[in-house]
Short mmCIF file of C-alpha atoms and ligand atoms in Angstrom, two decimals:
data_model
loop_
_atom_site.label_atom_id
_atom_site.label_comp_id
_atom_site.label_asym_id
_atom_site.label_seq_id
_atom_site.Cartn_x
_atom_site.Cartn_y
_atom_site.Cartn_z
CA MET A 1 27.60 -251.49 -64.41
CA ILE A 2 27.14 -252.05 -60.68
CA GLY A 3 25.12 -249.16 -59.21
CA GLY A 4 22.48 -246.84 -60.67
CA GLY A 5 23.43 -243.56 -58.98
CA LEU A 6 24.55 -240.56 -61.03
CA ALA A 7 28.04 -242.02 -61.58
CA GLY A 8 26.68 -245.35 -62.88
CA LEU A 9 23.91 -243.76 -64.93
CA SER A 10 26.11 -241.16 -66.62
CA SER A 11 28.71 -243.80 -67.45
CA ALA A 12 26.09 -246.27 -68.71
CA VAL A 13 24.37 -243.68 -70.92
CA ALA A 14 27.70 -242.50 -72.37
CA LEU A 15 28.80 -246.09 -73.12
CA ALA A 16 25.44 -247.00 -74.63
CA GLU A 17 25.73 -243.96 -76.91
CA ALA A 18 29.17 -245.24 -77.95
CA GLY A 19 27.59 -248.53 -79.04
CA ILE A 20 28.49 -250.63 -75.98
CA HIS A 21 25.95 -253.18 -74.75
CA VAL A 22 25.43 -252.18 -71.10
CA ARG A 23 23.83 -254.19 -68.32
CA LEU A 24 23.19 -252.16 -65.18
CA PHE A 25 22.51 -253.78 -61.79
CA GLU A 26 20.97 -251.58 -59.10
CA LYS A 27 20.26 -252.90 -55.64
CA ARG A 28 17.33 -250.58 -54.89
CA PRO A 29 13.91 -250.42 -56.59
CA HIS A 30 14.73 -247.00 -58.13
CA LEU A 31 17.54 -245.16 -59.90
CA GLY A 32 19.44 -242.08 -58.70
CA GLY A 33 21.29 -243.38 -55.62
CA ARG A 34 21.71 -240.62 -53.05
CA ALA A 35 20.20 -238.06 -55.45
CA THR A 36 16.76 -239.61 -55.64
CA SER A 37 13.25 -239.40 -54.17
CA TYR A 38 10.76 -241.89 -52.85
CA THR A 39 7.17 -242.18 -51.68
CA LEU A 40 6.29 -242.03 -47.98
CA PRO A 41 3.66 -244.45 -46.61
CA ASP A 42 1.06 -241.61 -46.74
CA GLY A 43 1.67 -241.14 -50.48
CA SER A 44 3.72 -237.92 -50.45
CA GLU A 45 6.89 -238.03 -52.54
CA VAL A 46 10.01 -236.62 -50.89
CA ASP A 47 13.56 -236.14 -52.10
CA ASN A 48 16.12 -238.07 -50.10
CA CYS A 49 17.33 -234.52 -49.57
CA GLN A 50 17.00 -231.34 -51.63
CA HIS A 51 19.73 -231.35 -54.27
CA VAL A 52 20.92 -228.22 -56.05
CA THR A 53 23.39 -227.75 -58.87
CA LEU A 54 25.38 -224.66 -59.87
CA GLY A 55 26.11 -223.03 -63.22
CA CYS A 56 29.72 -224.26 -63.00
CA CYS A 57 28.58 -227.92 -62.99
CA THR A 58 29.09 -228.39 -66.73
CA ASN A 59 29.16 -232.19 -66.80
CA LEU A 60 25.96 -232.60 -64.82
CA ALA A 61 24.28 -230.10 -67.18
CA ASP A 62 25.55 -232.14 -70.15
CA PHE A 63 24.20 -235.36 -68.62
CA TYR A 64 20.78 -233.78 -67.91
CA CYS A 65 20.64 -232.69 -71.57
CA ARG A 66 21.55 -236.19 -72.81
CA VAL A 67 18.67 -237.78 -70.89
CA GLY A 68 16.14 -234.97 -71.39
CA ALA A 69 16.15 -233.87 -67.73
CA ASP A 70 17.40 -230.34 -68.45
CA LYS A 71 13.83 -229.07 -68.88
CA LYS A 72 13.12 -230.13 -65.31
CA ILE A 73 15.83 -227.88 -63.81
CA ARG A 74 15.16 -224.18 -63.19
CA SER A 75 18.08 -221.79 -62.81
CA TYR A 76 17.95 -218.98 -60.24
CA GLY A 77 20.23 -215.95 -60.52
CA ARG A 78 19.45 -214.45 -57.11
CA LEU A 79 20.52 -215.85 -53.76
CA TYR A 80 18.51 -214.87 -50.68
CA PHE A 81 19.95 -214.60 -47.17
CA ALA A 82 18.36 -213.95 -43.76
CA ASP A 83 20.15 -213.37 -40.44
CA LYS A 84 19.15 -213.72 -36.79
CA GLN A 85 17.68 -210.20 -36.75
CA GLY A 86 15.43 -211.18 -39.65
CA ARG A 87 17.32 -208.87 -42.06
CA ARG A 88 17.23 -209.98 -45.69
CA SER A 89 20.01 -209.59 -48.28
CA THR A 90 20.22 -210.63 -51.91
CA ILE A 91 23.31 -211.55 -53.91
CA LYS A 92 23.13 -211.39 -57.70
CA SER A 93 25.20 -210.59 -60.75
CA SER A 94 25.60 -207.06 -62.15
CA VAL A 95 26.91 -205.73 -65.47
CA LEU A 96 30.47 -205.49 -64.07
CA PRO A 97 32.95 -208.02 -65.52
CA PRO A 98 34.00 -211.04 -63.40
CA PRO A 99 35.35 -211.19 -60.77
CA LEU A 100 33.62 -207.90 -59.91
CA HIS A 101 30.12 -208.89 -61.11
CA MET A 102 28.77 -209.67 -57.63
CA ALA A 103 30.49 -206.70 -55.94
CA PRO A 104 27.53 -204.24 -55.94
CA SER A 105 25.11 -206.66 -54.23
CA PHE A 106 27.88 -207.81 -51.88
CA ALA A 107 28.52 -204.18 -50.91
CA ALA A 108 24.85 -203.89 -49.92
CA PHE A 109 24.86 -207.17 -47.92
CA CYS A 110 23.43 -206.00 -44.60
CA SER A 111 24.69 -208.77 -42.27
CA LEU A 112 28.39 -207.85 -42.63
CA THR A 113 30.26 -204.72 -41.52
CA ILE A 114 32.59 -202.72 -43.74
CA ALA A 115 35.60 -204.30 -42.00
CA ASP A 116 34.18 -207.80 -42.68
CA LYS A 117 33.59 -206.96 -46.32
CA ARG A 118 37.03 -205.45 -46.75
CA SER A 119 38.67 -208.61 -45.43
CA ILE A 120 36.52 -210.82 -47.69
CA ALA A 121 37.27 -208.67 -50.75
CA ARG A 122 41.01 -208.96 -50.02
CA ALA A 123 40.86 -212.77 -49.89
CA MET A 124 38.65 -212.99 -52.98
CA LEU A 125 41.05 -210.78 -54.90
CA ALA A 126 43.95 -213.01 -53.84
CA ILE A 127 42.08 -216.03 -55.29
CA ALA A 128 41.15 -214.23 -58.51
CA ARG A 129 44.58 -212.71 -59.14
CA ALA A 130 46.13 -216.19 -58.78
CA GLY A 131 43.72 -217.56 -61.42
CA GLY A 132 42.04 -219.65 -58.71
CA HIS A 133 45.29 -221.19 -57.43
CA PRO A 134 46.91 -219.06 -54.71
CA SER A 135 50.23 -220.48 -53.52
CA GLY A 136 50.89 -222.02 -50.11
CA VAL A 137 47.57 -223.83 -49.71
CA ASP A 138 48.78 -227.43 -50.04
CA GLY A 139 47.98 -229.41 -46.91
CA ALA A 140 46.27 -226.41 -45.26
CA SER A 141 42.70 -226.41 -44.01
CA MET A 142 40.33 -223.69 -45.22
CA LEU A 143 40.22 -222.28 -41.69
CA ASP A 144 44.04 -222.03 -41.59
CA TRP A 145 44.00 -220.18 -44.90
CA LEU A 146 41.24 -217.79 -43.81
CA HIS A 147 43.16 -216.93 -40.64
CA ARG A 148 46.29 -216.41 -42.72
CA MET A 149 44.28 -214.05 -44.94
CA GLY A 150 43.27 -211.98 -41.89
CA GLN A 151 39.54 -212.69 -42.09
CA THR A 152 37.37 -211.23 -39.31
CA PRO A 153 35.41 -213.69 -37.11
CA ALA A 154 32.11 -212.44 -38.60
CA ALA A 155 33.43 -212.81 -42.16
CA ILE A 156 34.37 -216.41 -41.38
CA GLU A 157 31.08 -217.24 -39.66
CA ARG A 158 28.63 -215.30 -41.80
CA PHE A 159 30.21 -215.64 -45.21
CA TRP A 160 32.87 -218.32 -45.75
CA ARG A 161 31.27 -220.87 -43.42
CA VAL A 162 27.79 -220.28 -44.84
CA VAL A 163 28.88 -221.00 -48.42
CA LEU A 164 31.40 -223.75 -47.81
CA VAL A 165 29.68 -225.93 -45.20
CA SER A 166 26.71 -226.34 -47.58
CA ALA A 167 28.84 -226.74 -50.70
CA LEU A 168 31.32 -229.23 -49.21
CA ASP A 169 29.37 -230.79 -46.31
CA GLU A 170 32.18 -230.26 -43.83
CA GLU A 171 33.39 -227.80 -41.19
CA LEU A 172 36.00 -225.22 -42.24
CA ALA A 173 38.70 -226.77 -40.03
CA ARG A 174 38.28 -230.09 -41.88
CA ILE A 175 38.00 -228.71 -45.42
CA SER A 176 41.08 -228.72 -47.64
CA ALA A 177 41.91 -225.10 -48.54
CA ARG A 178 42.29 -226.18 -52.16
CA TYR A 179 38.68 -227.45 -52.30
CA GLY A 180 37.31 -224.40 -50.48
CA ILE A 181 39.12 -221.92 -52.74
CA ASP A 182 38.01 -223.84 -55.82
CA VAL A 183 34.34 -223.35 -54.88
CA PHE A 184 34.78 -219.57 -54.87
CA TRP A 185 36.85 -219.51 -58.05
CA LYS A 186 34.51 -221.72 -60.09
CA ALA A 187 31.19 -220.47 -58.71
CA PHE A 188 31.71 -216.80 -57.84
CA LEU A 189 34.86 -215.39 -59.44
CA GLY A 190 35.80 -217.06 -62.72
CA SER A 191 32.63 -216.54 -64.73
CA ARG A 192 29.34 -214.66 -64.58
CA LYS A 193 27.02 -217.66 -64.39
CA GLY A 194 29.00 -220.12 -62.28
CA TYR A 195 26.97 -219.26 -59.16
CA CYS A 196 23.45 -219.66 -60.65
CA VAL A 197 21.56 -222.22 -58.58
CA GLY A 198 19.77 -224.99 -60.52
CA ILE A 199 16.85 -226.63 -58.71
CA PRO A 200 14.69 -229.50 -60.01
CA THR A 201 11.01 -228.66 -60.56
CA VAL A 202 10.12 -232.35 -60.04
CA PRO A 203 10.94 -235.01 -57.44
CA LEU A 204 14.54 -236.16 -58.01
CA ALA A 205 13.62 -239.67 -59.22
CA ASP A 206 11.70 -238.12 -62.16
CA LEU A 207 14.99 -236.76 -63.56
CA TYR A 208 16.13 -240.25 -64.52
CA ASP A 209 13.18 -241.35 -66.70
CA GLY A 210 15.30 -240.92 -69.84
CA CYS A 211 18.26 -242.97 -68.55
CA ARG A 212 16.68 -246.38 -68.72
CA GLU A 213 15.35 -245.56 -72.17
CA ALA A 214 18.77 -244.39 -73.41
CA ILE A 215 20.31 -247.70 -72.28
CA VAL A 216 17.50 -250.04 -73.39
CA ARG A 217 17.04 -248.36 -76.80
CA ARG A 218 20.61 -249.36 -77.63
CA GLY A 219 20.11 -253.00 -76.64
CA GLY A 220 21.16 -252.66 -72.98
CA GLU A 221 19.36 -253.70 -69.82
CA VAL A 222 18.57 -252.05 -66.45
CA ARG A 223 17.86 -254.45 -63.59
CA LEU A 224 16.47 -252.92 -60.40
CA ARG A 225 16.34 -254.77 -57.04
CA THR A 226 19.43 -256.64 -58.21
CA GLY A 227 22.29 -256.27 -55.77
CA VAL A 228 25.81 -257.53 -56.41
CA ARG A 229 27.46 -259.26 -53.46
CA GLU A 230 30.94 -259.99 -54.83
CA ILE A 231 33.29 -258.86 -57.57
CA ARG A 232 35.47 -261.81 -58.57
CA VAL A 233 39.09 -261.19 -59.51
CA HIS A 234 41.30 -263.90 -61.01
CA HIS A 235 44.97 -263.31 -61.89
CA ASP A 236 44.47 -259.55 -61.61
CA GLN A 237 41.60 -259.64 -64.11
CA PHE A 238 37.87 -259.03 -63.64
CA ALA A 239 36.30 -262.52 -63.58
CA GLY A 240 32.59 -261.84 -62.99
CA ALA A 241 30.08 -260.39 -60.52
CA VAL A 242 28.13 -262.59 -58.10
CA LEU A 243 24.55 -261.32 -57.66
CA GLU A 244 22.67 -261.50 -54.38
CA ASP A 245 20.61 -264.47 -55.63
CA GLY A 246 23.87 -266.40 -56.14
CA SER A 247 23.86 -266.24 -59.94
CA GLU A 248 26.88 -264.83 -61.75
CA ALA A 249 27.13 -262.15 -64.40
CA SER A 250 30.07 -262.02 -66.78
CA ALA A 251 31.14 -259.12 -68.98
CA ASP A 252 34.07 -257.89 -71.05
CA ALA A 253 34.45 -255.04 -68.58
CA CYS A 254 32.85 -254.00 -65.29
CA ILE A 255 32.41 -250.56 -63.75
CA ALA A 256 31.78 -250.59 -60.00
CA ALA A 257 29.78 -247.40 -59.36
CA VAL A 258 28.86 -248.10 -55.74
CA PRO A 259 29.80 -246.02 -52.66
CA HIS A 260 33.40 -246.53 -51.51
CA ASP A 261 32.43 -248.35 -48.30
CA VAL A 262 30.25 -250.80 -50.27
CA LEU A 263 33.08 -251.45 -52.73
CA GLN A 264 35.35 -252.56 -49.88
CA ASN A 265 32.95 -255.41 -49.14
CA LEU A 266 32.63 -256.48 -52.78
CA LEU A 267 36.35 -256.71 -53.59
CA PRO A 268 38.77 -259.45 -52.47
CA PRO A 269 39.89 -258.34 -48.95
CA GLU A 270 43.61 -258.26 -49.83
CA MET A 271 42.99 -255.38 -52.23
CA THR A 272 41.84 -253.00 -49.52
CA ALA A 273 44.03 -254.38 -46.70
CA ASN A 274 47.06 -252.49 -45.35
CA ASN A 275 49.52 -251.97 -48.22
CA GLY A 276 46.95 -253.32 -50.69
CA PRO A 277 46.52 -251.32 -53.93
CA LEU A 278 43.19 -249.87 -52.70
CA GLU A 279 44.10 -249.32 -49.05
CA GLY A 280 43.10 -245.67 -49.47
CA LEU A 281 39.39 -246.59 -49.54
CA ARG A 282 39.58 -247.32 -45.81
CA HIS A 283 40.96 -243.85 -45.10
CA LEU A 284 38.13 -241.87 -46.72
CA LYS A 285 35.98 -240.35 -43.96
CA THR A 286 32.34 -239.31 -44.35
CA SER A 287 30.18 -236.48 -43.02
CA PRO A 288 26.43 -236.26 -42.35
CA ILE A 289 23.57 -234.18 -43.84
CA THR A 290 20.16 -233.84 -42.20
CA GLY A 291 17.04 -232.98 -44.18
CA VAL A 292 13.89 -231.80 -42.41
CA HIS A 293 10.58 -231.86 -44.31
CA LEU A 294 7.77 -229.68 -42.91
CA TRP A 295 4.21 -229.36 -44.20
CA PHE A 296 2.26 -226.28 -42.99
CA ASP A 297 -1.46 -225.65 -43.27
CA ARG A 298 -0.89 -222.28 -44.96
CA SER A 299 1.62 -220.29 -46.97
CA VAL A 300 4.53 -219.16 -44.75
CA MET A 301 7.26 -218.20 -47.23
CA THR A 302 7.44 -216.20 -50.48
CA GLU A 303 11.06 -216.73 -51.58
CA PRO A 304 11.91 -219.89 -53.59
CA PHE A 305 14.75 -220.60 -51.14
CA LEU A 306 16.57 -218.86 -48.34
CA THR A 307 20.04 -219.25 -46.82
CA LEU A 308 20.19 -218.63 -43.07
CA LEU A 309 23.09 -217.01 -41.19
CA ASP A 310 23.72 -217.74 -37.48
CA HIS A 311 21.14 -220.57 -37.31
CA THR A 312 21.32 -224.36 -37.10
CA THR A 313 19.18 -224.53 -40.25
CA GLN A 314 21.31 -223.59 -43.26
CA TRP A 315 18.89 -223.63 -46.21
CA ILE A 316 15.12 -223.51 -46.50
CA PHE A 317 13.61 -224.64 -49.80
CA ASN A 318 10.04 -223.67 -50.64
CA LYS A 319 9.15 -226.98 -52.29
CA SER A 320 5.56 -225.97 -53.11
CA LEU A 321 6.83 -222.99 -55.09
CA LEU A 322 9.81 -224.80 -56.67
CA HIS A 323 7.63 -227.66 -57.90
CA ALA A 324 5.05 -225.21 -59.25
CA ALA A 325 7.75 -223.63 -61.44
CA GLY A 326 6.96 -225.98 -64.35
CA GLU A 327 9.09 -226.84 -67.38
CA THR A 328 11.99 -224.60 -68.30
CA ASN A 329 13.72 -223.72 -71.56
CA GLY A 330 15.87 -226.81 -71.51
CA CYS A 331 19.53 -226.00 -71.96
CA ALA A 332 18.89 -222.24 -72.03
CA GLU A 333 21.65 -220.53 -70.13
CA GLY A 334 21.59 -217.89 -67.48
CA PRO A 335 19.54 -216.74 -64.55
CA MET A 336 15.77 -216.81 -64.85
CA GLU A 337 14.78 -213.75 -62.95
CA GLY A 338 11.09 -214.39 -63.70
CA ALA A 339 11.25 -217.42 -61.47
CA MET A 340 11.54 -215.38 -58.29
CA THR A 341 8.77 -214.41 -55.96
CA GLY A 342 6.64 -212.80 -58.67
CA SER A 343 5.11 -214.94 -61.38
CA THR A 344 5.82 -218.36 -59.91
CA ALA A 345 4.67 -217.36 -56.42
CA ASP A 346 1.24 -216.96 -57.95
CA ALA A 347 1.47 -220.50 -59.24
CA ALA A 348 2.01 -221.93 -55.73
CA PRO A 349 -0.94 -223.70 -54.13
CA ALA A 350 -3.22 -221.24 -52.33
CA SER A 351 -3.32 -223.21 -49.09
CA GLY A 352 -0.66 -225.26 -47.40
CA GLN A 353 3.05 -225.15 -48.00
CA TYR A 354 5.78 -227.77 -48.01
CA LEU A 355 9.28 -226.64 -46.94
CA GLN A 356 12.48 -228.63 -46.95
CA LEU A 357 15.31 -227.59 -44.63
CA VAL A 358 18.92 -228.73 -45.05
CA ILE A 359 21.69 -228.89 -42.46
CA SER A 360 25.08 -230.02 -43.81
CA ALA A 361 27.95 -231.33 -41.65
CA SER A 362 25.17 -231.98 -39.12
CA TYR A 363 27.37 -233.86 -36.62
CA ASP A 364 25.53 -232.34 -33.65
CA LEU A 365 22.14 -233.54 -34.91
CA VAL A 366 23.10 -237.17 -35.49
CA PRO A 367 22.47 -238.24 -31.84
CA ARG A 368 19.37 -236.02 -31.44
CA SER A 369 15.81 -237.35 -31.65
CA ARG A 370 13.47 -236.56 -34.54
CA GLN A 371 11.31 -234.36 -32.29
CA GLU A 372 14.29 -232.41 -30.93
CA ILE A 373 15.43 -231.67 -34.49
CA ILE A 374 11.96 -230.56 -35.58
CA ASP A 375 11.62 -228.26 -32.53
CA LEU A 376 15.04 -226.75 -33.20
CA CYS A 377 14.14 -226.04 -36.82
CA LEU A 378 10.75 -224.58 -35.91
CA ARG A 379 12.51 -222.14 -33.56
CA ASP A 380 14.79 -221.10 -36.44
CA LEU A 381 11.79 -220.63 -38.73
CA ALA A 382 9.87 -218.55 -36.17
CA GLY A 383 12.61 -215.88 -36.42
CA VAL A 384 12.99 -215.70 -40.20
CA LEU A 385 9.49 -216.71 -41.35
CA PRO A 386 7.15 -215.14 -38.77
CA ALA A 387 4.08 -216.67 -40.47
CA THR A 388 5.18 -220.09 -39.17
CA ARG A 389 4.40 -218.96 -35.59
CA GLU A 390 0.68 -218.96 -36.31
CA ALA A 391 0.67 -221.78 -38.86
CA LYS A 392 -0.18 -225.36 -37.97
CA LEU A 393 2.47 -227.97 -38.69
CA VAL A 394 0.50 -230.68 -40.44
CA LYS A 395 3.26 -233.23 -40.92
CA ALA A 396 7.04 -233.51 -40.50
CA THR A 397 9.77 -235.94 -41.54
CA VAL A 398 13.46 -235.99 -40.66
CA ILE A 399 15.96 -237.81 -42.91
CA LYS A 400 19.45 -238.21 -41.45
CA GLU A 401 22.10 -239.29 -43.96
CA VAL A 402 24.92 -240.13 -41.57
CA ASN A 403 27.44 -241.00 -44.32
CA ALA A 404 26.17 -238.48 -46.85
CA THR A 405 29.43 -237.57 -48.60
CA PHE A 406 33.15 -238.16 -48.24
CA SER A 407 34.90 -235.54 -46.17
CA PRO A 408 37.10 -233.20 -48.32
CA GLU A 409 39.79 -232.98 -45.65
CA PRO A 410 43.32 -231.77 -46.43
CA GLY A 411 45.25 -234.49 -48.27
CA VAL A 412 42.12 -236.49 -49.19
CA ASP A 413 43.14 -236.77 -52.85
CA ARG A 414 45.84 -239.31 -52.04
CA TRP A 415 43.11 -241.76 -50.96
CA ARG A 416 40.90 -241.35 -54.06
CA PRO A 417 41.63 -244.00 -56.71
CA CYS A 418 41.39 -243.20 -60.41
CA GLN A 419 38.73 -244.77 -62.62
CA ALA A 420 41.05 -247.36 -64.19
CA SER A 421 41.60 -249.83 -61.33
CA PRO A 422 44.65 -252.02 -60.64
CA VAL A 423 42.54 -254.94 -61.95
CA GLN A 424 42.33 -255.42 -65.69
CA ASN A 425 38.82 -254.74 -67.11
CA LEU A 426 37.56 -253.46 -63.76
CA PHE A 427 36.86 -249.72 -63.51
CA PHE A 428 35.50 -247.46 -60.77
CA ALA A 429 33.02 -244.60 -60.85
CA GLY A 430 31.63 -242.63 -57.94
CA ASP A 431 31.91 -239.17 -56.42
CA TRP A 432 34.74 -240.56 -54.23
CA THR A 433 37.02 -241.46 -57.18
CA SER A 434 39.70 -239.07 -58.35
CA THR A 435 37.97 -236.22 -60.20
CA GLY A 436 39.41 -233.10 -58.53
CA TRP A 437 35.83 -232.32 -57.44
CA PRO A 438 34.25 -232.77 -54.03
CA ALA A 439 31.34 -235.18 -53.38
CA THR A 440 28.69 -233.61 -55.59
CA MET A 441 26.43 -234.64 -58.44
CA GLU A 442 28.94 -232.95 -60.77
CA GLY A 443 31.77 -235.01 -59.25
CA ALA A 444 29.71 -238.20 -59.71
CA VAL A 445 28.99 -237.46 -63.39
CA ARG A 446 32.62 -236.51 -64.04
CA SER A 447 33.66 -239.86 -62.58
CA GLY A 448 31.08 -241.64 -64.75
CA TYR A 449 32.32 -239.96 -67.92
CA LEU A 450 35.96 -240.64 -66.99
CA ALA A 451 35.17 -244.32 -66.34
CA ALA A 452 33.40 -244.58 -69.73
CA GLU A 453 36.44 -242.98 -71.40
CA ALA A 454 38.74 -245.46 -69.62
CA VAL A 455 36.64 -248.46 -70.77
CA LEU A 456 36.63 -247.26 -74.38
CA ALA A 457 40.36 -246.46 -74.32
CA ALA A 458 41.12 -249.96 -72.98
CA SER A 459 39.07 -251.51 -75.77
CA GLY A 460 40.91 -249.50 -78.43
CA LYS A 461 38.00 -247.15 -79.25
CA PRO A 462 38.92 -243.95 -77.39
CA ARG A 463 36.24 -241.27 -77.07
CA LYS A 464 35.86 -238.13 -74.94
CA PHE A 465 32.83 -237.35 -72.79
CA LEU A 466 34.26 -234.98 -70.17
CA GLN A 467 33.05 -231.40 -70.67
CA PRO A 468 35.27 -228.34 -70.17
CA ASP A 469 34.74 -225.93 -67.27
CA LEU A 470 32.85 -222.70 -67.93
CA PRO A 471 35.19 -220.32 -69.76
CA CYS A 472 36.67 -217.59 -67.56
CA GLU A 473 35.50 -214.06 -68.31
CA GLY A 474 36.59 -210.48 -67.75
CA LEU A 475 39.64 -209.88 -65.58
CA SER A 476 39.43 -213.47 -64.36
CA LYS A 477 40.17 -214.64 -67.90
CA PHE A 478 43.28 -212.44 -67.98
CA TRP A 479 44.47 -213.75 -64.59
CA ALA A 480 43.73 -217.38 -65.48
CA ARG A 481 45.72 -217.01 -68.72
CA ARG A 482 48.61 -215.33 -66.92
CA ARG A 483 48.76 -218.27 -64.52
CA GLU A 484 48.72 -220.77 -67.39
CA ASN A 485 51.57 -218.95 -69.13
CA ARG A 486 53.67 -218.96 -65.96
CA ARG A 487 53.31 -222.73 -65.45
C1 LIG B 1 21.61 -235.68 -48.07
C2 LIG B 1 22.45 -235.36 -49.28
C3 LIG B 1 22.36 -234.11 -49.88
C4 LIG B 1 23.16 -233.81 -50.99
N1 LIG B 1 23.02 -232.60 -51.61
C5 LIG B 1 23.70 -232.36 -52.76
C6 LIG B 1 23.48 -231.18 -53.50
O1 LIG B 1 22.67 -230.32 -53.14
N2 LIG B 1 24.21 -230.99 -54.63
C7 LIG B 1 25.11 -231.91 -55.09
O2 LIG B 1 25.73 -231.69 -56.14
N3 LIG B 1 25.33 -233.06 -54.40
C8 LIG B 1 24.65 -233.31 -53.27
N4 LIG B 1 24.84 -234.47 -52.60
C9 LIG B 1 25.87 -235.41 -53.08
C10 LIG B 1 25.34 -236.28 -54.24
O3 LIG B 1 24.11 -236.85 -53.90
C11 LIG B 1 26.33 -237.39 -54.51
O4 LIG B 1 27.63 -236.86 -54.66
C12 LIG B 1 26.00 -238.19 -55.77
O5 LIG B 1 24.64 -238.44 -55.88
C13 LIG B 1 26.79 -239.49 -55.71
O6 LIG B 1 26.49 -240.29 -56.82
P1 LIG B 1 27.20 -241.70 -56.97
O7 LIG B 1 26.62 -242.34 -58.18
O8 LIG B 1 28.67 -241.52 -56.90
O9 LIG B 1 26.82 -242.55 -55.67
P2 LIG B 1 25.33 -243.09 -55.14
O10 LIG B 1 24.37 -242.04 -55.47
O11 LIG B 1 25.56 -243.47 -53.77
O12 LIG B 1 25.08 -244.33 -56.10
C14 LIG B 1 25.52 -245.64 -55.79
C15 LIG B 1 24.44 -246.63 -56.23
O13 LIG B 1 24.92 -247.95 -56.03
C16 LIG B 1 23.84 -248.73 -55.54
N5 LIG B 1 24.40 -249.91 -54.85
C17 LIG B 1 24.99 -249.95 -53.63
N6 LIG B 1 25.39 -251.19 -53.35
C18 LIG B 1 25.07 -251.96 -54.42
C19 LIG B 1 25.23 -253.33 -54.73
N7 LIG B 1 25.83 -254.18 -53.87
N8 LIG B 1 24.78 -253.79 -55.93
C20 LIG B 1 24.16 -252.95 -56.81
N9 LIG B 1 23.97 -251.65 -56.55
C21 LIG B 1 24.43 -251.15 -55.39
C22 LIG B 1 23.11 -247.79 -54.61
O14 LIG B 1 21.80 -248.25 -54.33
C23 LIG B 1 23.16 -246.50 -55.42
O15 LIG B 1 22.06 -246.39 -56.30
C24 LIG B 1 24.08 -234.78 -51.48
C25 LIG B 1 24.15 -236.03 -50.88
C26 LIG B 1 23.35 -236.33 -49.80
C27 LIG B 1 23.43 -237.69 -49.20
#
């Protein structure tokens, strides 16, 4: 296994469980890839960027359970929003059956007019009635589709853009309509719990403690600080991996679970050249995410997290409160309403607060200086969290991930290779491989499970790891079935 991100780890753990002797080579000193944390020179541990999962991410949930990380994820059933006027709204589930379960809180959403809400409801109904697959979306951008659906400018800006830019790390004009619609179907319309936000109660690197153990216990090996510099291919067969120290590792099969741009440099150049079997790798584009970490001398926020409308800052995470949330009930399902501002707010440290802000598709911030970005974010915070105006900023860090995720632009699927490569005994895993999902932790784990299935199938011992989606409920179940029957 080359690469110890979520794709490599999930694949390695699955294969080890199936009795395969796995050796994992990871270039960095820690596991987790993009979804990890590290220690700053002053000793504070920060996530590379806040990562959240959703209830519809069934394979990531399965992986967390396998490695004992599920108890370190807390699920939140309420989403908090704040607009430029400082007005707060909450979205949560009601007793109504899907896809109507969020309708009462949506009706009370104070940052949208009745005309905005009517247009959104019409588009949501079109998605639901088509079982998540409305016709005529192939090749269209999400923005094209929203215009076609007669969405008001405020509905686009204050609703669709807010959800999708964070979920898919791209602007609406560059998002494939199929990917955008899928987010709403899987998270908000198909089932009652698909939207529940899962947030780690520990630094991200602590989620992977059980991975190494799961591999080593079954006779495998995890080697950190061990980069691979070349994948050798001979007569269309995997012929070994050359490590950075010049030594060579051989194996019956190899899974390359590195980012797609790294893979291009490891493979023989003719494979990714024009008309080569993996030419598509060169066509995948990437988009940036900026994380801003702010430490205040006092408490400035009571919510666990907040989504901002009409601001540069898109999400604020109250890290002090989220990390004070403690262990959860493991794989227990459903929203944990107790984890809101009440009981866990009391558990937050009395003085000082650490917030993490996230800006996805942050193209405009890439050329800006660290100080400019901090000043911009502080201006955003002054409006929605008035306590920050008086508070002293003790420390701040900005982490720009310029190539954070691949861009889910229309037609992107034709560039994403499947897990079984054109080379015998060489397989691929990574959020960029063909999974049907965008670049997310769920997509990475799906790719890892699919790669493990491909390795086992090729060795004559087929086994399934991929988990089904959440079952559809209510009217959505009826519409999903009707679509299946028509196909
Ligand atoms: C800032 C940011 C915020 C995000 N937020 C979210 C979120 O909230 N929710 C969500 O679901 N997803 C989020 N994502 C996306 C998510 O992090 C990724 O989709 C997922 O982690 C990708 O996993 P991966 O294993 O495919 O790739 P990576 O995590 O990139 O793993 C690849 C691994 O290969 C290693 N490697 C590279 N080169 C070599 C080499 N030559 N030899 C050996 N090892 C090598 C790397 O060090 C790395 O560990 C975010 C991503 C970023 C960057």
